[in-house]
Amino acid sequence: MRNKDWSLVFFTLLSQLSVGIVLWLALLAVFFTGTSLSFETGFSPINPVSIALGLIVIATVSSFLHLGNPSNAPNALNNLSGSWLSREILAINVYVLSLLATMLLGRYSANSEAMTYMLLLSSLAGLVLLWMMVRVYAIPTIPSWNSWYTPLSFGASTICLGLLALLMFQHTGVVHVDSQTRIGLTILLMLILLIEVASALFNQLKLEKMHTGIDGPVFDRGAFHTMFLLRAGMLITAFVLVFVFIVNPAALPGNSGHTWLYAMLALIIAAQITGRVLFYASYFRLGV
Amino acid sequence: MSKRLAFYFDSSSCSGCKTCQMACKDKNNLAVGQVWRRVYEVSGGGWHKQGNAWAQDVFAYNLSMSCNHCEDPICAKNCPTKALWKREDGIVQIDQNKCIGCQYCLWVCPYGAPQFNPETGTMGKCDLCADYIDEGKNPSCVDACPMRALDIGDYDELLQKHGSSDHIYPLPDDAITSPSICIKAHPKADQPNPSVGNLEEVKFAK
């Protein structure tokens, strides 16, 4: 992985976190009306939509760091007819505008039904952005990226990071959900962690067989292989911790719920970053 | 004017002297680390016991490769800025005033043609010495080759003149981008288990 790819690691993860937050807010607003969901609206800094907007802005700024000549950046929209990268940049703009519209609506209207529709529209814009992101890596000359794993891992990161943010929002009082919903979301988080472990394993088996162009197999050894094992360990540990946290939190040593919650959070975030680093490190091109 | 300018490369004649590589660097004033034309040294085979004797099927050949100015250039198709564009004569060029240096073209090109120039923050690649072509001259690599292993011309005419074009190892399937290159394969190019012997010289472009 090149040093410049770090900006892409943070761009993709932060934008997927942003989309994940809006997606879960929209789903909860649709399926859990009434008293089971409440959060600040308008321009409040603890409005989760404001936080999602802040995240996508930071993600976009981060993406500029991998450009050799950022002063020409306005040209990036020149090839909407042919380039998925151009379309991705357009999708970011549409998503940002939809978030701003949602915040404006919350500032000037108390209509919860209109807010639900606006959240749905924003999450749709976010899903379109996610799809564009996946398409950017669907390159026929790079078999390691042009596979089922890219949409699956980007989608799983979006759902996982969004869920994690929502659970933290709930923990810190930014969003209020009832306890039954919280347990349901936590079980879903466990399921996503399992899917991430299983899909990473199948992808690794596929990568280890790859030897095209001038390179032989490179993914079955060295730092790449070690990082894959490390990430699998982190995901499995996080899964076990979440499971114990739901079933019997008193069994956790020290009996400090906060510490274990933050440990889980740190572990899952570290696993997401490692997963994305592995994704960029798995760049493997056909030819010379 | 020709509609699809293409390189011709005779792998059976190439000695691997890399004069083409140096001529390109010299003409385009390329910095250290920038090599728009590279020579791949391919070798393979080994020794096998046959009864009481040892026989060998060792082989080696060279492949000089730059941008192939593809008929369907995957770099230009994916460039978000349209900085990569194709002239009427088939030359794929980079407009430095549009390029943002995102290096997406470097990712996608299966020939490793576009290379990042850290000094300008933009991409650079072989433009078939377009200024020389406009003056009716040959690209510098073609005229520099002491073995006359390189030539330039219209793709269809080159195919007619030299017969079929073999896209030998380590080149990718030519169906991906329809490269404008006609290759006369080395007679040993179809031997099993070839590998590139000078990876340290050519792999940095990946």
PDB file of N, CA and C in Angstrom, chain A residues 2 4-5 8 66-70 72-73 75-79 81-83 85-86 135-137 139-142 145 213-215 280 283 285-288, chain B residues 40 74 76-82 96-104 106-112 116 121-122 169-172 176 196 199 203 205-206:
ATOM      1  N   ARG A   2       0.537   2.198  -0.860  1.00  0.00           N
ATOM      2  CA  ARG A   2       1.307   3.440  -0.907  1.00  0.00           C
ATOM      3  C   ARG A   2       0.891   4.345   0.258  1.00  0.00           C
ATOM      4  N   LYS A   4       0.110   7.382   0.220  1.00  0.00           N
ATOM      5  CA  LYS A   4      -1.025   8.237  -0.159  1.00  0.00           C
ATOM      6  C   LYS A   4      -2.360   7.524   0.013  1.00  0.00           C
ATOM      7  N   ASP A   5      -2.335   6.187   0.020  1.00  0.00           N
ATOM      8  CA  ASP A   5      -3.593   5.441   0.144  1.00  0.00           C
ATOM      9  C   ASP A   5      -4.216   5.591   1.529  1.00  0.00           C
ATOM     10  N   LEU A   8      -7.178   7.575   1.381  1.00  0.00           N
ATOM     11  CA  LEU A   8      -8.339   6.847   0.845  1.00  0.00           C
ATOM     12  C   LEU A   8      -8.940   5.921   1.903  1.00  0.00           C
ATOM     13  N   HIS A  66      -4.671  12.726  -1.323  1.00  0.00           N
ATOM     14  CA  HIS A  66      -4.007  11.778  -2.216  1.00  0.00           C
ATOM     15  C   HIS A  66      -3.836  12.355  -3.627  1.00  0.00           C
ATOM     16  N   LEU A  67      -4.292  13.584  -3.823  1.00  0.00           N
ATOM     17  CA  LEU A  67      -4.145  14.196  -5.142  1.00  0.00           C
ATOM     18  C   LEU A  67      -2.765  14.845  -5.269  1.00  0.00           C
ATOM     19  N   GLY A  68      -2.156  14.664  -6.431  1.00  0.00           N
ATOM     20  CA  GLY A  68      -0.862  15.284  -6.675  1.00  0.00           C
ATOM     21  C   GLY A  68      -1.016  16.757  -6.991  1.00  0.00           C
ATOM     22  N   ASN A  69      -2.154  17.132  -7.583  1.00  0.00           N
ATOM     23  CA  ASN A  69      -2.365  18.514  -8.007  1.00  0.00           C
ATOM     24  C   ASN A  69      -3.793  18.944  -7.642  1.00  0.00           C
ATOM     25  N   PRO A  70      -4.056  19.184  -6.347  1.00  0.00           N
ATOM     26  CA  PRO A  70      -5.440  19.471  -5.913  1.00  0.00           C
ATOM     27  C   PRO A  70      -6.018  20.753  -6.522  1.00  0.00           C
ATOM     28  N   ASN A  72      -6.318  21.472  -9.468  1.00  0.00           N
ATOM     29  CA  ASN A  72      -7.126  21.128 -10.639  1.00  0.00           C
ATOM     30  C   ASN A  72      -8.386  20.338 -10.270  1.00  0.00           C
ATOM     31  N   ALA A  73      -8.659  20.215  -8.952  1.00  0.00           N
ATOM     32  CA  ALA A  73      -9.756  19.345  -8.493  1.00  0.00           C
ATOM     33  C   ALA A  73     -11.117  19.609  -9.148  1.00  0.00           C
ATOM     34  N   ASN A  75     -11.793  19.900 -12.065  1.00  0.00           N
ATOM     35  CA  ASN A  75     -11.875  19.108 -13.302  1.00  0.00           C
ATOM     36  C   ASN A  75     -12.381  17.686 -13.059  1.00  0.00           C
ATOM     37  N   ALA A  76     -12.434  17.276 -11.778  1.00  0.00           N
ATOM     38  CA  ALA A  76     -12.786  15.881 -11.467  1.00  0.00           C
ATOM     39  C   ALA A  76     -14.215  15.529 -11.868  1.00  0.00           C
ATOM     40  N   LEU A  77     -15.014  16.539 -12.199  1.00  0.00           N
ATOM     41  CA  LEU A  77     -16.392  16.245 -12.627  1.00  0.00           C
ATOM     42  C   LEU A  77     -16.521  16.228 -14.154  1.00  0.00           C
ATOM     43  N   ASN A  78     -15.364  16.277 -14.859  1.00  0.00           N
ATOM     44  CA  ASN A  78     -15.404  16.393 -16.333  1.00  0.00           C
ATOM     45  C   ASN A  78     -15.921  15.155 -17.057  1.00  0.00           C
ATOM     46  N   ASN A  79     -15.757  13.986 -16.432  1.00  0.00           N
ATOM     47  CA  ASN A  79     -16.048  12.750 -17.178  1.00  0.00           C
ATOM     48  C   ASN A  79     -17.202  11.962 -16.557  1.00  0.00           C
ATOM     49  N   SER A  81     -19.813  10.984 -17.950  1.00  0.00           N
ATOM     50  CA  SER A  81     -20.359   9.985 -18.882  1.00  0.00           C
ATOM     51  C   SER A  81     -19.571   8.681 -18.856  1.00  0.00           C
ATOM     52  N   GLY A  82     -18.301   8.714 -18.421  1.00  0.00           N
ATOM     53  CA  GLY A  82     -17.507   7.494 -18.514  1.00  0.00           C
ATOM     54  C   GLY A  82     -16.830   7.038 -17.230  1.00  0.00           C
ATOM     55  N   SER A  83     -16.561   7.957 -16.309  1.00  0.00           N
ATOM     56  CA  SER A  83     -15.728   7.599 -15.154  1.00  0.00           C
ATOM     57  C   SER A  83     -16.552   7.490 -13.871  1.00  0.00           C
ATOM     58  N   LEU A  85     -15.290   7.471 -11.011  1.00  0.00           N
ATOM     59  CA  LEU A  85     -14.681   8.384 -10.046  1.00  0.00           C
ATOM     60  C   LEU A  85     -15.367   9.755 -10.108  1.00  0.00           C
ATOM     61  N   SER A  86     -15.637  10.228 -11.332  1.00  0.00           N
ATOM     62  CA  SER A  86     -16.380  11.488 -11.501  1.00  0.00           C
ATOM     63  C   SER A  86     -17.765  11.380 -10.874  1.00  0.00           C
ATOM     64  N   ARG A 135     -18.229   0.899  -7.373  1.00  0.00           N
ATOM     65  CA  ARG A 135     -17.969   0.835  -8.806  1.00  0.00           C
ATOM     66  C   ARG A 135     -16.563   1.356  -9.156  1.00  0.00           C
ATOM     67  N   VAL A 136     -16.083   2.327  -8.360  1.00  0.00           N
ATOM     68  CA  VAL A 136     -14.743   2.879  -8.617  1.00  0.00           C
ATOM     69  C   VAL A 136     -13.689   1.757  -8.585  1.00  0.00           C
ATOM     70  N   TYR A 137     -13.944   0.748  -7.735  1.00  0.00           N
ATOM     71  CA  TYR A 137     -12.962  -0.342  -7.575  1.00  0.00           C
ATOM     72  C   TYR A 137     -13.298  -1.582  -8.416  1.00  0.00           C
ATOM     73  N   ILE A 139     -12.614  -2.664 -11.276  1.00  0.00           N
ATOM     74  CA  ILE A 139     -11.712  -2.452 -12.412  1.00  0.00           C
ATOM     75  C   ILE A 139     -11.330  -3.816 -12.998  1.00  0.00           C
ATOM     76  N   PRO A 140     -11.622  -4.036 -14.298  1.00  0.00           N
ATOM     77  CA  PRO A 140     -11.364  -5.368 -14.860  1.00  0.00           C
ATOM     78  C   PRO A 140      -9.903  -5.797 -14.806  1.00  0.00           C
ATOM     79  N   THR A 141      -8.973  -4.830 -14.734  1.00  0.00           N
ATOM     80  CA  THR A 141      -7.543  -5.203 -14.706  1.00  0.00           C
ATOM     81  C   THR A 141      -7.032  -5.468 -13.285  1.00  0.00           C
ATOM     82  N   ILE A 142      -7.905  -5.270 -12.275  1.00  0.00           N
ATOM     83  CA  ILE A 142      -7.481  -5.522 -10.884  1.00  0.00           C
ATOM     84  C   ILE A 142      -8.418  -6.572 -10.271  1.00  0.00           C
ATOM     85  N   TRP A 145      -9.742  -6.526  -6.566  1.00  0.00           N
ATOM     86  CA  TRP A 145     -10.786  -5.566  -6.184  1.00  0.00           C
ATOM     87  C   TRP A 145     -12.093  -5.820  -6.931  1.00  0.00           C
ATOM     88  N   GLY A 213       0.152 -11.614 -14.194  1.00  0.00           N
ATOM     89  CA  GLY A 213       1.147 -10.627 -14.598  1.00  0.00           C
ATOM     90  C   GLY A 213       2.541 -11.053 -14.207  1.00  0.00           C
ATOM     91  N   ILE A 214       3.322 -10.113 -13.675  1.00  0.00           N
ATOM     92  CA  ILE A 214       4.722 -10.421 -13.376  1.00  0.00           C
ATOM     93  C   ILE A 214       4.914 -10.832 -11.921  1.00  0.00           C
ATOM     94  N   ASP A 215       3.833 -10.813 -11.134  1.00  0.00           N
ATOM     95  CA  ASP A 215       3.941 -11.176  -9.721  1.00  0.00           C
ATOM     96  C   ASP A 215       3.498 -12.610  -9.472  1.00  0.00           C
ATOM     97  N   TYR A 280      -6.602  -1.987   0.399  1.00  0.00           N
ATOM     98  CA  TYR A 280      -5.720  -1.245  -0.518  1.00  0.00           C
ATOM     99  C   TYR A 280      -4.412  -1.988  -0.758  1.00  0.00           C
ATOM    100  N   TYR A 283      -4.097  -4.548  -3.744  1.00  0.00           N
ATOM    101  CA  TYR A 283      -4.017  -4.099  -5.147  1.00  0.00           C
ATOM    102  C   TYR A 283      -3.122  -5.067  -5.929  1.00  0.00           C
ATOM    103  N   ARG A 285      -2.524  -6.019 -10.051  1.00  0.00           N
ATOM    104  CA  ARG A 285      -2.955  -5.701 -11.403  1.00  0.00           C
ATOM    105  C   ARG A 285      -2.544  -6.769 -12.416  1.00  0.00           C
ATOM    106  N   LEU A 286      -3.409  -7.002 -13.369  1.00  0.00           N
ATOM    107  CA  LEU A 286      -3.053  -7.871 -14.479  1.00  0.00           C
ATOM    108  C   LEU A 286      -1.966  -7.193 -15.309  1.00  0.00           C
ATOM    109  N   GLY A 287      -1.203  -7.967 -16.023  1.00  0.00           N
ATOM    110  CA  GLY A 287      -0.227  -7.385 -16.931  1.00  0.00           C
ATOM    111  C   GLY A 287       1.096  -7.067 -16.267  1.00  0.00           C
ATOM    112  N   VAL A 288       1.757  -6.011 -16.765  1.00  0.00           N
ATOM    113  CA  VAL A 288       3.119  -5.717 -16.307  1.00  0.00           C
ATOM    114  C   VAL A 288       3.163  -4.514 -15.367  1.00  0.00           C
TER     115      VAL A 288
ATOM    116  N   TYR B  40      11.637  -5.662 -20.344  1.00  0.00           N
ATOM    117  CA  TYR B  40      11.433  -6.812 -19.452  1.00  0.00           C
ATOM    118  C   TYR B  40      12.304  -7.967 -19.933  1.00  0.00           C
ATOM    119  N   ILE B  74      -8.210   2.100 -21.404  1.00  0.00           N
ATOM    120  CA  ILE B  74      -8.899   1.996 -20.107  1.00  0.00           C
ATOM    121  C   ILE B  74      -8.528   3.191 -19.221  1.00  0.00           C
ATOM    122  N   ALA B  76      -8.022   6.398 -20.280  1.00  0.00           N
ATOM    123  CA  ALA B  76      -8.816   7.561 -20.688  1.00  0.00           C
ATOM    124  C   ALA B  76     -10.284   7.384 -20.298  1.00  0.00           C
ATOM    125  N   LYS B  77     -10.750   6.130 -20.413  1.00  0.00           N
ATOM    126  CA  LYS B  77     -12.154   5.854 -20.075  1.00  0.00           C
ATOM    127  C   LYS B  77     -12.422   6.170 -18.608  1.00  0.00           C
ATOM    128  N   ASN B  78     -11.449   5.880 -17.738  1.00  0.00           N
ATOM    129  CA  ASN B  78     -11.660   6.028 -16.295  1.00  0.00           C
ATOM    130  C   ASN B  78     -11.154   7.357 -15.729  1.00  0.00           C
ATOM    131  N   CYS B  79     -10.426   8.127 -16.523  1.00  0.00           N
ATOM    132  CA  CYS B  79      -9.885   9.400 -16.009  1.00  0.00           C
ATOM    133  C   CYS B  79     -11.031  10.361 -15.675  1.00  0.00           C
ATOM    134  N   PRO B  80     -11.124  10.821 -14.417  1.00  0.00           N
ATOM    135  CA  PRO B  80     -12.260  11.676 -14.059  1.00  0.00           C
ATOM    136  C   PRO B  80     -12.205  13.065 -14.694  1.00  0.00           C
ATOM    137  N   THR B  81     -10.999  13.498 -15.111  1.00  0.00           N
ATOM    138  CA  THR B  81     -10.855  14.879 -15.587  1.00  0.00           C
ATOM    139  C   THR B  81     -10.844  14.993 -17.111  1.00  0.00           C
ATOM    140  N   LYS B  82     -10.822  13.867 -17.806  1.00  0.00           N
ATOM    141  CA  LYS B  82     -10.626  13.829 -19.264  1.00  0.00           C
ATOM    142  C   LYS B  82      -9.261  14.414 -19.646  1.00  0.00           C
ATOM    143  N   GLN B  96      -1.687  18.159 -19.166  1.00  0.00           N
ATOM    144  CA  GLN B  96      -1.159  18.474 -17.825  1.00  0.00           C
ATOM    145  C   GLN B  96      -1.976  19.547 -17.117  1.00  0.00           C
ATOM    146  N   ASN B  97      -2.695  20.363 -17.888  1.00  0.00           N
ATOM    147  CA  ASN B  97      -3.492  21.435 -17.271  1.00  0.00           C
ATOM    148  C   ASN B  97      -4.784  20.925 -16.650  1.00  0.00           C
ATOM    149  N   LYS B  98      -5.155  19.678 -16.988  1.00  0.00           N
ATOM    150  CA  LYS B  98      -6.389  19.115 -16.428  1.00  0.00           C
ATOM    151  C   LYS B  98      -6.106  18.079 -15.342  1.00  0.00           C
ATOM    152  N   CYS B  99      -4.946  17.420 -15.419  1.00  0.00           N
ATOM    153  CA  CYS B  99      -4.651  16.282 -14.536  1.00  0.00           C
ATOM    154  C   CYS B  99      -4.624  16.704 -13.060  1.00  0.00           C
ATOM    155  N   ILE B 100      -5.285  15.897 -12.211  1.00  0.00           N
ATOM    156  CA  ILE B 100      -5.276  16.187 -10.764  1.00  0.00           C
ATOM    157  C   ILE B 100      -4.289  15.279 -10.019  1.00  0.00           C
ATOM    158  N   GLY B 101      -3.666  14.365 -10.733  1.00  0.00           N
ATOM    159  CA  GLY B 101      -2.688  13.466 -10.097  1.00  0.00           C
ATOM    160  C   GLY B 101      -3.310  12.464  -9.150  1.00  0.00           C
ATOM    161  N   CYS B 102      -4.521  11.985  -9.471  1.00  0.00           N
ATOM    162  CA  CYS B 102      -5.188  11.016  -8.578  1.00  0.00           C
ATOM    163  C   CYS B 102      -4.608   9.612  -8.739  1.00  0.00           C
ATOM    164  N   GLN B 103      -3.877   9.393  -9.836  1.00  0.00           N
ATOM    165  CA  GLN B 103      -3.181   8.133 -10.130  1.00  0.00           C
ATOM    166  C   GLN B 103      -4.124   6.965 -10.414  1.00  0.00           C
ATOM    167  N   TYR B 104      -5.358   7.269 -10.725  1.00  0.00           N
ATOM    168  CA  TYR B 104      -6.299   6.193 -11.060  1.00  0.00           C
ATOM    169  C   TYR B 104      -5.854   5.490 -12.361  1.00  0.00           C
ATOM    170  N   LEU B 106      -2.840   5.028 -13.329  1.00  0.00           N
ATOM    171  CA  LEU B 106      -1.731   4.133 -12.969  1.00  0.00           C
ATOM    172  C   LEU B 106      -2.286   2.803 -12.436  1.00  0.00           C
ATOM    173  N   TRP B 107      -3.363   2.908 -11.641  1.00  0.00           N
ATOM    174  CA  TRP B 107      -4.002   1.696 -11.111  1.00  0.00           C
ATOM    175  C   TRP B 107      -4.502   0.792 -12.237  1.00  0.00           C
ATOM    176  N   VAL B 108      -5.205   1.402 -13.207  1.00  0.00           N
ATOM    177  CA  VAL B 108      -5.981   0.583 -14.139  1.00  0.00           C
ATOM    178  C   VAL B 108      -5.190   0.076 -15.344  1.00  0.00           C
ATOM    179  N   CYS B 109      -4.132   0.791 -15.752  1.00  0.00           N
ATOM    180  CA  CYS B 109      -3.440   0.415 -16.999  1.00  0.00           C
ATOM    181  C   CYS B 109      -2.684  -0.905 -16.825  1.00  0.00           C
ATOM    182  N   PRO B 110      -2.995  -1.932 -17.627  1.00  0.00           N
ATOM    183  CA  PRO B 110      -2.298  -3.223 -17.461  1.00  0.00           C
ATOM    184  C   PRO B 110      -0.888  -3.223 -18.052  1.00  0.00           C
ATOM    185  N   TYR B 111      -0.471  -2.098 -18.642  1.00  0.00           N
ATOM    186  CA  TYR B 111       0.877  -2.011 -19.215  1.00  0.00           C
ATOM    187  C   TYR B 111       1.794  -1.106 -18.382  1.00  0.00           C
ATOM    188  N   GLY B 112       1.281  -0.586 -17.264  1.00  0.00           N
ATOM    189  CA  GLY B 112       2.095   0.276 -16.402  1.00  0.00           C
ATOM    190  C   GLY B 112       2.567   1.536 -17.103  1.00  0.00           C
ATOM    191  N   PHE B 116       3.494   8.544 -12.185  1.00  0.00           N
ATOM    192  CA  PHE B 116       3.317   9.770 -11.423  1.00  0.00           C
ATOM    193  C   PHE B 116       4.628  10.537 -11.352  1.00  0.00           C
ATOM    194  N   GLY B 121       3.317  16.783  -9.748  1.00  0.00           N
ATOM    195  CA  GLY B 121       2.075  16.315  -9.116  1.00  0.00           C
ATOM    196  C   GLY B 121       1.087  15.773 -10.132  1.00  0.00           C
ATOM    197  N   THR B 122       1.537  15.541 -11.338  1.00  0.00           N
ATOM    198  CA  THR B 122       0.638  15.028 -12.378  1.00  0.00           C
ATOM    199  C   THR B 122       1.216  13.749 -12.997  1.00  0.00           C
ATOM    200  N   TYR B 169       3.998 -13.511 -23.093  1.00  0.00           N
ATOM    201  CA  TYR B 169       4.216 -13.280 -21.661  1.00  0.00           C
ATOM    202  C   TYR B 169       5.206 -12.139 -21.478  1.00  0.00           C
ATOM    203  N   PRO B 170       5.044 -11.195 -20.568  1.00  0.00           N
ATOM    204  CA  PRO B 170       4.031 -11.155 -19.507  1.00  0.00           C
ATOM    205  C   PRO B 170       2.841 -10.237 -19.822  1.00  0.00           C
ATOM    206  N   LEU B 171       2.551 -10.025 -21.092  1.00  0.00           N
ATOM    207  CA  LEU B 171       1.469  -9.099 -21.444  1.00  0.00           C
ATOM    208  C   LEU B 171       0.102  -9.698 -21.114  1.00  0.00           C
ATOM    209  N   PRO B 172      -0.867  -8.849 -20.764  1.00  0.00           N
ATOM    210  CA  PRO B 172      -2.209  -9.347 -20.455  1.00  0.00           C
ATOM    211  C   PRO B 172      -2.994  -9.635 -21.737  1.00  0.00           C
ATOM    212  N   ILE B 176      -8.606  -6.824 -23.419  1.00  0.00           N
ATOM    213  CA  ILE B 176      -8.986  -5.875 -22.369  1.00  0.00           C
ATOM    214  C   ILE B 176      -8.987  -4.438 -22.903  1.00  0.00           C
ATOM    215  N   VAL B 196       9.819 -12.931 -15.137  1.00  0.00           N
ATOM    216  CA  VAL B 196      10.575 -11.704 -15.411  1.00  0.00           C
ATOM    217  C   VAL B 196      11.793 -11.675 -14.492  1.00  0.00           C
ATOM    218  N   LEU B 199      12.845  -7.787 -12.199  1.00  0.00           N
ATOM    219  CA  LEU B 199      11.710  -7.152 -11.516  1.00  0.00           C
ATOM    220  C   LEU B 199      12.116  -5.851 -10.815  1.00  0.00           C
ATOM    221  N   LYS B 203       9.488  -3.125 -11.736  1.00  0.00           N
ATOM    222  CA  LYS B 203       8.292  -3.270 -10.912  1.00  0.00           C
ATOM    223  C   LYS B 203       7.887  -1.989 -10.196  1.00  0.00           C
ATOM    224  N   ALA B 205       7.089   0.656 -11.284  1.00  0.00           N
ATOM    225  CA  ALA B 205       6.016   1.375 -11.979  1.00  0.00           C
ATOM    226  C   ALA B 205       4.644   0.845 -11.619  1.00  0.00           C
ATOM    227  N   LYS B 206       4.577  -0.233 -10.853  1.00  0.00           N
ATOM    228  CA  LYS B 206       3.258  -0.804 -10.514  1.00  0.00           C
ATOM    229  C   LYS B 206       2.584  -0.049  -9.400  1.00  0.00           C
TER     230      LYS B 206
END
